[in-house]
XYZ file of C-alpha atoms in Angstrom:
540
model
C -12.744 -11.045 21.451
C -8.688 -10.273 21.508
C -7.681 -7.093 20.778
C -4.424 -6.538 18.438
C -1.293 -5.831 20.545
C 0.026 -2.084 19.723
C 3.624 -2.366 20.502
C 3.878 1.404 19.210
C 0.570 3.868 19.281
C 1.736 4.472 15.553
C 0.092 0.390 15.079
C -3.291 1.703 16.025
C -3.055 4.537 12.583
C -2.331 0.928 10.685
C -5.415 -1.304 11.859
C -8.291 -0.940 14.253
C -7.079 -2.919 17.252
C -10.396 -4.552 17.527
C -11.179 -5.085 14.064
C -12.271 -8.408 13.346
C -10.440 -11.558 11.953
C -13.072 -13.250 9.830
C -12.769 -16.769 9.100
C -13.987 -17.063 5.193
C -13.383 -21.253 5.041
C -11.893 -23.859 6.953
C -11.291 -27.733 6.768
C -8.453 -27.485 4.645
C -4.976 -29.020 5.712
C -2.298 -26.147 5.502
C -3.237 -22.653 3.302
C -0.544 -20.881 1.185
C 0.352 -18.500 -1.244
C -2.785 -16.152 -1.472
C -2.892 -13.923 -4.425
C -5.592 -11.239 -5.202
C -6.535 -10.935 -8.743
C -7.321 -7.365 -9.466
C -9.886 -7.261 -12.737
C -12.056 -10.341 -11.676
C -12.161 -10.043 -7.914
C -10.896 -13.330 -6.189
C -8.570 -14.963 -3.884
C -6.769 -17.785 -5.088
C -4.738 -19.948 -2.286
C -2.927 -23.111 -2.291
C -2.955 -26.217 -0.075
C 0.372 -28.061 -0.415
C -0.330 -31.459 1.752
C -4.313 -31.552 -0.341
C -1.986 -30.528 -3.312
C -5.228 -28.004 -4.679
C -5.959 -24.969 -5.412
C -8.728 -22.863 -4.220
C -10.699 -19.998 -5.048
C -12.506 -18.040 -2.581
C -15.025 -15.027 -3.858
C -18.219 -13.683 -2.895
C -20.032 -16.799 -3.325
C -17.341 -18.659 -1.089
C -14.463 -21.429 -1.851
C -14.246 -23.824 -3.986
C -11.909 -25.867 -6.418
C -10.431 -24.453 -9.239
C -7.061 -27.101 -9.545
C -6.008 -30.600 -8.746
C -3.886 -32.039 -8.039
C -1.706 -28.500 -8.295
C 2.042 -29.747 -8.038
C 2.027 -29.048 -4.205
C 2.199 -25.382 -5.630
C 3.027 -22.374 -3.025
C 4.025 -19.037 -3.460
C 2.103 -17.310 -5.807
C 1.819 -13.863 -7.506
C 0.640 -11.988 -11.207
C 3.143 -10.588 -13.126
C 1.844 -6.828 -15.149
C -0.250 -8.696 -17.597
C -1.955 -10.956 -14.848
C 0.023 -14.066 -16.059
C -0.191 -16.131 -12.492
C 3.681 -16.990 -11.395
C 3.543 -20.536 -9.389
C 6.050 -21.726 -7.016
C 5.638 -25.664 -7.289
C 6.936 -27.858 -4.338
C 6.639 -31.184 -6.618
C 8.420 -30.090 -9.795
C 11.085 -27.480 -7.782
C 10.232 -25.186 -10.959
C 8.693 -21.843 -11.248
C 6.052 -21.747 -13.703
C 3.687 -19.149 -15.942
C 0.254 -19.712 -16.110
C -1.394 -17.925 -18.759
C -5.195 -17.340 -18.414
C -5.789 -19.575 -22.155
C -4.643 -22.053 -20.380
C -0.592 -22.255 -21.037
C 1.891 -23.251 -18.582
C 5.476 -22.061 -19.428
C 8.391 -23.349 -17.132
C 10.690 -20.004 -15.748
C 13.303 -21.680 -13.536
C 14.040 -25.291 -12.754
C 17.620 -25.396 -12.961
C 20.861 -23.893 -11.326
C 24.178 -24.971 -12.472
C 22.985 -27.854 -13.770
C 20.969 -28.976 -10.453
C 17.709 -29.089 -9.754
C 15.782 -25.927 -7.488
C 15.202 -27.028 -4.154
C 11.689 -25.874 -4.396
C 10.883 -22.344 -5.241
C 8.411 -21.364 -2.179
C 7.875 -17.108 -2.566
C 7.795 -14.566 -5.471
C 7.500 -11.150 -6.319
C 7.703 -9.332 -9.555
C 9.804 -5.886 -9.807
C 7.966 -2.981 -11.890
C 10.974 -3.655 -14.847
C 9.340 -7.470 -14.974
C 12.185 -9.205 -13.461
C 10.886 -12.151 -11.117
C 12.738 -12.841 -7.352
C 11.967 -15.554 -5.559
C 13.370 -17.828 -2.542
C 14.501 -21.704 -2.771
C 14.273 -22.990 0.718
C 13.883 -27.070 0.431
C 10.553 -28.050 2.131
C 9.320 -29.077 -0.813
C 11.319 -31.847 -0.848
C 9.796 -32.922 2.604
C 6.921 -35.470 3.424
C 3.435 -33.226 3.684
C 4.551 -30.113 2.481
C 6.083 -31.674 -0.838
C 7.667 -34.894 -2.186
C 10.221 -36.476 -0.886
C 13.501 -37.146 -2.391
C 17.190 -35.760 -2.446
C 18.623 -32.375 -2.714
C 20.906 -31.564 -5.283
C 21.885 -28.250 -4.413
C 23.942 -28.078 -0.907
C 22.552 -24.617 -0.383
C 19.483 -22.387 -0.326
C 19.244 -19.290 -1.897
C 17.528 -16.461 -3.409
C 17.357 -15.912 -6.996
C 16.544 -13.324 -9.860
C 14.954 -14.431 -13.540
C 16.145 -10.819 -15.565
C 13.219 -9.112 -17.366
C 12.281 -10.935 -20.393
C 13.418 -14.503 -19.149
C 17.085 -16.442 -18.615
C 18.425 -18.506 -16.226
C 18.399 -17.662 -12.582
C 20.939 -15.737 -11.245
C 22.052 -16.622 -7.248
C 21.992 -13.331 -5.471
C 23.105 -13.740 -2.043
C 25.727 -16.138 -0.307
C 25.188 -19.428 -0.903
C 25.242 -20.289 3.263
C 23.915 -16.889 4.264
C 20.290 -18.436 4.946
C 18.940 -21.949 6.233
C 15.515 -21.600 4.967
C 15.305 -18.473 2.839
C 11.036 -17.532 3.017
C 9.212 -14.847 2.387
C 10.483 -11.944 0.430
C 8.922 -8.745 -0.365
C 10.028 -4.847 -2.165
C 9.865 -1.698 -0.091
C 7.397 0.546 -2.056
C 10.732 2.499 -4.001
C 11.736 -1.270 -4.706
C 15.285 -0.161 -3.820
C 15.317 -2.506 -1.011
C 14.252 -6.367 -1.084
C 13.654 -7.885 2.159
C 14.298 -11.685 3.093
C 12.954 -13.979 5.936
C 14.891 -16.772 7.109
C 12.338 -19.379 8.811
C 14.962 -21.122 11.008
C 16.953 -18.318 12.056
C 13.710 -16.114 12.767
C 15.079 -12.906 10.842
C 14.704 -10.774 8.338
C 17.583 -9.439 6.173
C 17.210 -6.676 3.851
C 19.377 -6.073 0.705
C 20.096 -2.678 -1.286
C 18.510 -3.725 -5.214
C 21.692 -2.564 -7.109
C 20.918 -0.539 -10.555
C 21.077 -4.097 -12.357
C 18.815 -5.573 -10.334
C 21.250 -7.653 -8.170
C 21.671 -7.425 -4.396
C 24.225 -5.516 -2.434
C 25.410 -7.201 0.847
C 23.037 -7.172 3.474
C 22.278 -6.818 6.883
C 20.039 -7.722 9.687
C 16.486 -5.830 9.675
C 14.559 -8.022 12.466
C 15.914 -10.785 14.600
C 14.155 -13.194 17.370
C 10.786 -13.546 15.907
C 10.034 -16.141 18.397
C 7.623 -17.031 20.700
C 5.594 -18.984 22.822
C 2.606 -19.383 20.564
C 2.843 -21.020 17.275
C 4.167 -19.181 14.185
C 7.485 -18.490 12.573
C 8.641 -16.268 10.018
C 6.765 -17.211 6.501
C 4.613 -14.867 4.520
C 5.818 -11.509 3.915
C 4.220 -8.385 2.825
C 5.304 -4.450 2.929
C 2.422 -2.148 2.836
C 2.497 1.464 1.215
C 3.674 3.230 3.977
C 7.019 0.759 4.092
C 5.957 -1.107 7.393
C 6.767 -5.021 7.182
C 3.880 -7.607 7.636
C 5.576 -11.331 8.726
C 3.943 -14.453 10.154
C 5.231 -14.892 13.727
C 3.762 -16.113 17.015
C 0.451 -15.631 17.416
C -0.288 -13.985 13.893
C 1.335 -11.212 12.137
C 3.561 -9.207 13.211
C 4.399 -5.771 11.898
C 7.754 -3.712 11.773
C 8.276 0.077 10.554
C 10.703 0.810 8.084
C 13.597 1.257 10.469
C 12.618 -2.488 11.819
C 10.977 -1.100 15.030
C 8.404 -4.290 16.135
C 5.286 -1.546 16.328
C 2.849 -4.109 16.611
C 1.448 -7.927 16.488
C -1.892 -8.803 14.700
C -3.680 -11.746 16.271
C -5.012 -14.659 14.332
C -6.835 -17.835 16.043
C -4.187 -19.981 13.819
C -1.252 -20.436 12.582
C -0.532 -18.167 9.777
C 1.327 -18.935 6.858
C 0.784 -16.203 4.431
C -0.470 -12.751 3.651
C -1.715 -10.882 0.746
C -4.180 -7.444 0.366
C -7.289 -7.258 -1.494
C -10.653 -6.381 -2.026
C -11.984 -3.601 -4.327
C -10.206 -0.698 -2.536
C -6.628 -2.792 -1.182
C -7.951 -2.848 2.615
C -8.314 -5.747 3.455
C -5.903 -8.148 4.398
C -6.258 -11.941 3.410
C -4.317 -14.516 5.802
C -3.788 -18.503 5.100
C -3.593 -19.888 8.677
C -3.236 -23.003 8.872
C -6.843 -24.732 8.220
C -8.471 -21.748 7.104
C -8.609 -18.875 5.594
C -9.342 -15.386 7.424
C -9.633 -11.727 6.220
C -9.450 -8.631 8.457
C -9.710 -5.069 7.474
C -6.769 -2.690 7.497
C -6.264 1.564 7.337
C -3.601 0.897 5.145
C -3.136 -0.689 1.528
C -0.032 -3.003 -0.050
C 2.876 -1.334 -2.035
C 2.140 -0.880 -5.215
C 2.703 -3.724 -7.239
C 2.745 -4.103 -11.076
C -0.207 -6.647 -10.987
C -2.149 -4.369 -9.334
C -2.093 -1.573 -11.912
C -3.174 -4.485 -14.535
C -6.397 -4.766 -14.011
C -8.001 -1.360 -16.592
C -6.426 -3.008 -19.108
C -7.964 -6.160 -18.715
C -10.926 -6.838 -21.331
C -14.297 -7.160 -19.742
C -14.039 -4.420 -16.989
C -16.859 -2.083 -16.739
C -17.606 1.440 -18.671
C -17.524 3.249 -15.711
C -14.258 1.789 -14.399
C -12.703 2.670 -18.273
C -14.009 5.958 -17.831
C -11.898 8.876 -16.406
C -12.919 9.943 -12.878
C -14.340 13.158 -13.932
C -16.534 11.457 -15.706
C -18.095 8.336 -13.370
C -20.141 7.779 -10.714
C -17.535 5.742 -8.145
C -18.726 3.577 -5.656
C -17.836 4.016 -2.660
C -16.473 1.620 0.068
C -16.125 2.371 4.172
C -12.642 1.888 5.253
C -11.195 0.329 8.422
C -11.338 3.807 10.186
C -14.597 4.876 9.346
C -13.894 6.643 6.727
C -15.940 6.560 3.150
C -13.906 6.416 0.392
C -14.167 6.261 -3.785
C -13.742 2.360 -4.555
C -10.671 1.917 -6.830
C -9.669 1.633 -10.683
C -11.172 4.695 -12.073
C -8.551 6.788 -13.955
C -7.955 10.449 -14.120
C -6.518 12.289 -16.871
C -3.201 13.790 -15.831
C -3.811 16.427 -18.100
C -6.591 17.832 -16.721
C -5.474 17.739 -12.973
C -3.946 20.351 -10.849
C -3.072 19.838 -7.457
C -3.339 22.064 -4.535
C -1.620 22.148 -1.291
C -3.601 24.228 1.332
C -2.786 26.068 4.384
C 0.281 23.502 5.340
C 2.125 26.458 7.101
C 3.910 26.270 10.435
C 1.292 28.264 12.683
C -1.581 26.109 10.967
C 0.204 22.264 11.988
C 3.202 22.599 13.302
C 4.242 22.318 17.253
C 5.305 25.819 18.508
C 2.702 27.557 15.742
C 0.060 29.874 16.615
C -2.597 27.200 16.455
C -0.832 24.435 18.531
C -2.734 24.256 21.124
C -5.849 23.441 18.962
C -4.726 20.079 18.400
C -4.002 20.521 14.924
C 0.230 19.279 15.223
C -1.129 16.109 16.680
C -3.969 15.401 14.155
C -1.610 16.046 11.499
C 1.029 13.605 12.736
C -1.596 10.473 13.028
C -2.971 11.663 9.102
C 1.069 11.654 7.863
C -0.669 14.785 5.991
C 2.852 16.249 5.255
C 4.725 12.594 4.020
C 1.770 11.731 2.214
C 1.060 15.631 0.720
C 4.550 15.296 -0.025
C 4.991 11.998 -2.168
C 1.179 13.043 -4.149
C 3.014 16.397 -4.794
C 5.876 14.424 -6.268
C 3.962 12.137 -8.144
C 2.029 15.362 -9.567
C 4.977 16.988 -10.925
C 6.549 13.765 -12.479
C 3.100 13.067 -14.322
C 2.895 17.247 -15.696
C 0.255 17.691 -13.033
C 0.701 21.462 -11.747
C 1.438 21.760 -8.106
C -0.601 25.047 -6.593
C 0.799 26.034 -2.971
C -2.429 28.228 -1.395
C -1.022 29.972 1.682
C -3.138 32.202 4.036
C -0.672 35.369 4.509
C -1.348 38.701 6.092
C 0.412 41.886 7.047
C 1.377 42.267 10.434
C -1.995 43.845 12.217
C -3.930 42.134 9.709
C -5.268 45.027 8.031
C -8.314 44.621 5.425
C -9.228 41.446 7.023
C -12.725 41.410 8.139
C -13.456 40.092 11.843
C -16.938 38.766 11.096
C -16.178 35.402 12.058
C -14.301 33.738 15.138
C -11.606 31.949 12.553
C -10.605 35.734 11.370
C -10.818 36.652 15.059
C -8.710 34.252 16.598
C -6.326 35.019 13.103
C -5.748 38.661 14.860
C -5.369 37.810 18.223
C -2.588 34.821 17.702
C -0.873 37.531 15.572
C -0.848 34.501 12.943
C 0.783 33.684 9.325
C 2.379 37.219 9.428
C 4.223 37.587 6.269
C 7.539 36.802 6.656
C 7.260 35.170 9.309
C 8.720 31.300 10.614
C 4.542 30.709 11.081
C 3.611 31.862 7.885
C 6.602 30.020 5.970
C 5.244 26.131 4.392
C 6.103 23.318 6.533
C 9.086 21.333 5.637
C 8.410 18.984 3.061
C 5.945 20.896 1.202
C 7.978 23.985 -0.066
C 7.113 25.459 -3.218
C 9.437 24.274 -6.372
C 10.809 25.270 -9.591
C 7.243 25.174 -11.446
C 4.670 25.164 -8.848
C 2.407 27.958 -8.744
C 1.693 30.318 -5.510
C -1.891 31.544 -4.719
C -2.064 33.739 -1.422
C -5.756 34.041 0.336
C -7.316 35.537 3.343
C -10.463 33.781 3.688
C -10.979 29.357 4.245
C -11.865 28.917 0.806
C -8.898 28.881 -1.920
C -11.219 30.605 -4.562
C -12.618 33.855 -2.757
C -10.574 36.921 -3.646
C -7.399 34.600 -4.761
C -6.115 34.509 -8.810
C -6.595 30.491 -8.220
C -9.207 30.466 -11.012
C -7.216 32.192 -13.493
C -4.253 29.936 -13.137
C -6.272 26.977 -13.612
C -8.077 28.509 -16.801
C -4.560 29.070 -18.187
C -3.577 25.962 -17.204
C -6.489 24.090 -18.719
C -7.300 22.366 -15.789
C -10.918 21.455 -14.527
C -10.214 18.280 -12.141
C -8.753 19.887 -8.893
C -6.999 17.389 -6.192
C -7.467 19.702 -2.582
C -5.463 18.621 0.140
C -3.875 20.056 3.446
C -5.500 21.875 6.851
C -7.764 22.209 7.781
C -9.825 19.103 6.663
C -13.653 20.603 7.859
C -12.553 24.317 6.984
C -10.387 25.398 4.327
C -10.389 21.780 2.547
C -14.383 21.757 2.847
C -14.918 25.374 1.767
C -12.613 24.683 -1.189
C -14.289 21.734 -2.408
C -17.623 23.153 -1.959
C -16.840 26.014 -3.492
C -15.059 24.130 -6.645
C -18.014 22.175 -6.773
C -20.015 24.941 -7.355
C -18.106 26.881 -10.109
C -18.022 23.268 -11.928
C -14.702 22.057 -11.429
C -14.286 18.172 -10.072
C -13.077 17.867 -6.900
C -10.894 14.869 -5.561
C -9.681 15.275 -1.557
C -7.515 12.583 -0.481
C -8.374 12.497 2.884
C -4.771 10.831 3.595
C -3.282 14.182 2.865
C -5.509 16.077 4.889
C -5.604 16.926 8.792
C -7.765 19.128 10.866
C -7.893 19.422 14.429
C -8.640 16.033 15.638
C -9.976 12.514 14.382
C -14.015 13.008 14.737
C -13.828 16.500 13.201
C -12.454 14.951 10.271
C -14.103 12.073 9.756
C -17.170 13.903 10.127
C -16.477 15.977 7.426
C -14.828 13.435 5.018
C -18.079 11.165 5.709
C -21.205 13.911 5.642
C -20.283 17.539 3.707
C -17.260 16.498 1.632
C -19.606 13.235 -0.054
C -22.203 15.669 -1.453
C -19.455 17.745 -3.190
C -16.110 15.867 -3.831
C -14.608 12.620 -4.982
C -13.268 11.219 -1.466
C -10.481 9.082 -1.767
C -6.566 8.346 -0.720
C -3.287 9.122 -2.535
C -2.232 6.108 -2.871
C -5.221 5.556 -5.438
C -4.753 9.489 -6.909
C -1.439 7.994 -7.565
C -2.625 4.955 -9.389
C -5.281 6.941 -10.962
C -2.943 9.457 -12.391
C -0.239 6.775 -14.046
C -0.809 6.715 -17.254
C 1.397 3.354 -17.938
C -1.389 1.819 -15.565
């Protein structure tokens, strides 16, 4: 078995480096253009030279189109209308689910599309997609002449209309993959001949600014070139390359290289909970499970809406029974699509003080800085927090403070113990002051404690009577102390309690898991805030 090559240690918080690449069907001729569909649970992938289209699911692959117009690229738009690329026709086209096919784009100027080969929809319904010409080679398409003397990348405006050209007409020889950071305020472009990436600044009207260079000489001596194209939610780039996939952070830093016993020509995420990651390579098609999810596209927010979905999954959170699903890194999680009711959620941010996770804090030593860095506890704390307050979800800040000497704390217990003797979270002090990133705002509410739990001896409960609010979101430090008495506690008084595990940190991996997999189960709703996020839209 090959491991995963972790360019950066930050690859190994992404996917288990020995996680396996399971091959799900093979004995096809060359795989595109996987889509997951989010209400009805299946893969659908393209095979230009067989010109079909599969389906693979639980029971395996089979047929569902032929011949398929050498189709490609493929993605849903927010009402799970399928959006084809089709080599044959050079058109973009709508497929409806009764059955209608609508033509987007087949024209520019007058000239035929070289042959529309990657899309993505934007979350204001306009549709982006690249126009290199291989469909208008032998295998991959048919062949015949080009009428445009360029290939380019184009945007269909929400609503419909003719394709506007938004980059140079020369800038690219083969124009790819393309795929939104998770703000969508950046669009990022392969080019499969010069083996780059460029990435673009998405102007207020949806057109491009100028670019500029994101990842250059993705090259190699095994077989693969840039192609497929995903970003997941933390804003790290997925692209075929040698050998597999390789993966680049946000600033464009190669922090790792997934290997794939083929060539791979496409990417997409799926599966009930987003974790694992489907791959067309060559003459099959594998999946492999990741730590991390996609960016949150709108297709993906489509599917409670879609008839025929289950009580439960209609239901808010509060009031089902989720399933739950195990995660790349061990870690047991709520399956997805279950909704909460913004109104009836507060959110809490624990202990995420300088002497608690921060390097040069009282507790440094314990591990806790480190543990917190591989969670992203603060980022991700910080973009739930925002979501919260966006959504009228109150943001509660629960800080441990005590006077200097710690007076009327009790030292029954090692915790309050090794409180006194650090001379810890002193008010006033740079240790007992919230980390940056997670400061209280205009609005939130403040809740000081001495003890783990949030409730004992604090006014938490009578903010969240006033507030109205009996779903409580816990995260912060640590995860197998404060977070665990909290949600225990909750539990008890008959609030429901939702810990995004993501947004928690304790002082190393086992201790967490531990508690996120055994104690936290019996009492909590364990999940991620990516899917608190989702959960809470109420557009979704």
């Amino acid at each position: 078995m090959t491991t995963h090559v972790a360019i950066q240690p930050s690859f190994a918080d992404l996917i288990d480096l020995w996680a396996s690449v399971r091959q799900l069907g093979t004995g096809f001729e060359f795989c595109e253009g996987p889509i997951w569909h989010p209400a009805e649970q299946h893969l659908l992938f393209s095979d230009m030279p067989g010109d079909v289209r599969r389906r693979w699911d639980r029971n395996g692959v089979r047929e569902v189109m032929r011949p398929a117009n050498k189709c490609n690229g493929m993605t849903y738009d927010a009402g799970l209308d399928l959006i084809v690329c089709e080599h044959s026709t050079s058109s973009l086209v709508r497929e409806r689910p009764d059955g209608q096919h609508e033509t987007i784009a087949s024209h520019f100027e007058g000239m035929e599309l070289n042959s529309p080969n990657d899309v993505v929809v934007k979350s204001d319904g306009a549709i982006y997609f690249s126009d290199p010409w291989y469909g208008r080679m032998p295998v991959f398409g048919v062949e015949r002449p080009r009428q445009l003397g360029f290939q380019g990348v184009y945007r269909i405006p929400p609503g419909g209309g003719a394709p506007q050209l938004l980059v140079d007409r020369y800038l690219f020889d083969q124009p790819n993959g393309l795929c939104f950071c998770p703000s969508e305020d950046r669009l990022f472009v392969n080019d499969t001949v010069q083996h780059t990436i460029r990435v673009f600044d998405v102007k207020p009207d949806g057109r491009l600014g100028s670019g500029r260079i994101f990842a250059s000489g993705i090259v190699g001596p095994e077989p693969g070139v840039p192609d497929g194209m995903k970003c997941d939610a933390q804003g790290n780039i997925w692209v075929t390359g040698p050998g597999g996939v390789w993966v680049y952070s946000i600033k464009g830093e190669l922090i790792g290289k997934l290997r794939v016993p083929e060539l791979v020509g496409n990417l997409t995420w799926g599966g009930p909970d987003w974790r694992t990651l489907f791959l067309t390579a060559s003459h099959s098609l594998y999946a492999v499970e990741t730590k991390v999810g996609p960016r949150r596209e709108p297709y993906m927010k489509a599917a409670a809406q879609q008839p025929g979905r289950s009580a439960a999954a209609e239901r808010p959170l509060a009031d089902a029974s989720p399933a739950a699903s195990v995660s790349a890194n061990g870690t047991k999680k709520a399956a997805s699509g279950y909704r909460l009711d913004p109104s009836r959620c507060a959110l809490i941010i624990q202990d995420m003080q300088n002497d608690v996770v921060m390097e040069g804090g009282a507790f440094a030593s314990s591990g806790s800085p480190e543990h917190c860095r591989q969670q992203n506890a603060i980022a991700n704390g910080a973009r739930l927090a925002q979501a919260a307050r966006a959504r009228g979800i109150p943001v509660i800040h629960v800080w441990f403070v005590v006077e200097a000497g710690t007076p009327g704390v009790t030292m029954n217990a090692p915790l309050f113990e090794g409180l006194a003797d650090a001379k810890a979270l002193v008010r006033g002090t740079w240790g007992a002051a919230p980390v940056p990133g997670l400061e209280a705002q205009s609005g939130d509410h403040i809740v000081e404690k001495q003890r783990m739990s949030a409730w004992e001896g604090t006014r938490l409960e009578t903010v969240l009577k006033a507030l109205g609010r009996d779903i409580v979101i816990v995260t912060g430090a640590w995860t197998n102390m404060s977070i665990e008495h909290t949600a225990r506690t909750g539990a008890d008084k008959g609030y429901f309690m939702v810990v995004p595990e993501d947004a928690c940190s304790t002082m190393n991996a086992e201790w967490h898991t531990a508690s996120v997999n055994y104690a936290l189960q019996n009492v909590c709703v364990v999940t991620d805030v990516e899917a608190v996020i989702a959960a809470t839209d109420s557009r979704a």
